[in-house]
mmCIF file of C-alpha atoms in Angstrom:
data_model
loop_
_atom_site.group_PDB
_atom_site.id
_atom_site.type_symbol
_atom_site.label_atom_id
_atom_site.label_comp_id
_atom_site.label_asym_id
_atom_site.label_seq_id
_atom_site.Cartn_x
_atom_site.Cartn_y
_atom_site.Cartn_z
ATOM 1 C CA PHE C 1 134.371 153.122 98.266
ATOM 2 C CA GLY C 2 130.931 153.427 96.751
ATOM 3 C CA ARG C 3 127.628 151.955 97.705
ATOM 4 C CA GLY C 4 127.929 151.168 101.336
ATOM 5 C CA TRP C 5 131.418 150.773 102.793
ATOM 6 C CA THR C 6 131.514 152.332 106.239
ATOM 7 C CA ASP C 7 133.681 151.930 109.316
ATOM 8 C CA ILE C 8 131.280 149.226 110.537
ATOM 9 C CA GLY C 9 131.287 147.225 107.308
ATOM 10 C CA TYR C 10 129.106 147.027 104.245
ATOM 11 C CA GLN C 11 125.778 148.868 104.300
ATOM 12 C CA PRO C 12 123.774 147.949 101.183
ATOM 13 C CA GLU C 13 121.762 151.148 100.823
ATOM 14 C CA GLY C 14 122.783 154.052 98.593
ATOM 15 C CA GLY C 15 125.644 154.601 96.168
ATOM 16 C CA ASP C 16 126.305 153.925 92.506
ATOM 17 C CA VAL C 17 128.586 150.897 92.502
ATOM 18 C CA PRO C 18 126.870 147.561 91.759
ATOM 19 C CA PRO C 19 126.892 145.334 94.860
ATOM 20 C CA GLU C 20 128.532 142.490 92.937
ATOM 21 C CA LEU C 21 131.494 144.708 92.093
ATOM 22 C CA GLU C 22 131.915 145.650 95.740
ATOM 23 C CA LEU C 23 131.863 141.970 96.757
ATOM 24 C CA LEU C 24 134.531 141.208 94.159
ATOM 25 C CA TRP C 25 136.602 144.133 95.460
ATOM 26 C CA ALA C 26 136.354 142.672 98.981
ATOM 27 C CA ALA C 27 137.358 139.209 97.755
ATOM 28 C CA ASN C 28 140.326 140.624 95.867
ATOM 29 C CA SER C 29 141.405 142.694 98.885
ATOM 30 C CA CYS C 30 141.313 139.550 101.007
ATOM 31 C CA ARG C 31 143.313 137.625 98.408
ATOM 32 C CA LEU C 32 145.967 140.324 98.193
ATOM 33 C CA GLU C 33 146.383 140.626 101.970
ATOM 34 C CA VAL C 34 146.446 136.874 102.635
ATOM 35 C CA ASN C 35 148.900 136.233 99.800
ATOM 36 C CA ASN C 36 151.157 138.989 101.104
ATOM 37 C CA GLY C 37 151.115 138.348 104.845
ATOM 38 C CA GLY C 38 148.587 135.651 105.677
ATOM 39 C CA PHE C 39 145.331 135.925 107.569
ATOM 40 C CA VAL C 40 147.090 137.758 110.390
ATOM 41 C CA GLN C 41 147.846 140.640 108.034
ATOM 42 C CA PHE C 42 144.334 140.577 106.572
ATOM 43 C CA PHE C 43 142.648 140.791 109.960
ATOM 44 C CA MET C 44 145.120 143.273 111.459
ATOM 45 C CA ASN C 45 144.633 145.724 108.572
ATOM 46 C CA ASP C 46 141.420 147.618 107.870
ATOM 47 C CA THR C 47 140.556 145.239 105.059
ATOM 48 C CA GLY C 48 139.684 142.611 107.649
ATOM 49 C CA LYS C 49 136.455 144.529 108.175
ATOM 50 C CA VAL C 50 135.215 143.289 104.819
ATOM 51 C CA ALA C 51 135.780 139.594 105.500
ATOM 52 C CA PRO C 52 132.037 138.764 105.390
ATOM 53 C CA GLU C 53 131.748 140.510 102.034
ATOM 54 C CA ALA C 54 134.891 138.753 100.813
ATOM 55 C CA THR C 55 133.270 135.368 101.455
ATOM 56 C CA LYS C 56 130.234 136.462 99.445
ATOM 57 C CA GLY C 57 132.513 137.645 96.655
ATOM 58 C CA PHE C 58 134.378 134.341 96.567
ATOM 59 C CA ARG C 59 131.081 132.455 96.431
ATOM 60 C CA LEU C 60 129.878 134.774 93.645
ATOM 61 C CA ILE C 61 132.739 133.581 91.422
ATOM 62 C CA GLY C 62 132.460 129.943 92.455
ATOM 63 C CA LEU C 63 135.409 129.805 94.875
ATOM 64 C CA ASN C 64 133.415 128.146 97.626
ATOM 65 C CA ASP C 65 136.450 126.411 99.141
ATOM 66 C CA VAL C 66 138.180 129.775 99.564
ATOM 67 C CA ALA C 67 135.007 131.277 101.050
ATOM 68 C CA ASP C 68 134.820 128.379 103.519
ATOM 69 C CA LEU C 69 138.447 128.989 104.514
ATOM 70 C CA VAL C 70 137.772 132.686 105.161
ATOM 71 C CA ASP C 71 134.656 131.725 107.151
ATOM 72 C CA ARG C 72 136.769 129.401 109.292
ATOM 73 C CA ALA C 73 139.326 132.143 109.884
ATOM 74 C CA MET C 74 136.546 134.572 110.832
ATOM 75 C CA SER C 75 135.128 132.066 113.336
ATOM 76 C CA TYR C 76 138.185 132.697 115.508
ATOM 77 C CA PHE C 77 136.619 136.059 116.421
ATOM 78 C CA GLY C 78 133.241 134.605 117.382
ATOM 79 C CA GLU C 79 129.724 135.722 116.596
ATOM 80 C CA PRO C 80 128.823 138.278 115.584
ATOM 81 C CA TYR C 81 131.904 138.999 113.514
ATOM 82 C CA PRO C 82 133.416 142.335 114.546
#
């Protein structure tokens, strides 16, 4: 998708898409998946790879409570996040 989405997550170097737009895309992808099938669906699908970027995107638009919730869900997998 643009600047730095790879199979291992977001890599900030290169590309033409502003990083803020990519973070908002990640946040929206998380929202869509969770609203459709919960966190299980989000993490079972490929979009779960962008969970760290989704939290940044939620914080970018002031949804800190949502970002905290995603962080808590990610903590299930341990550190570092897959």
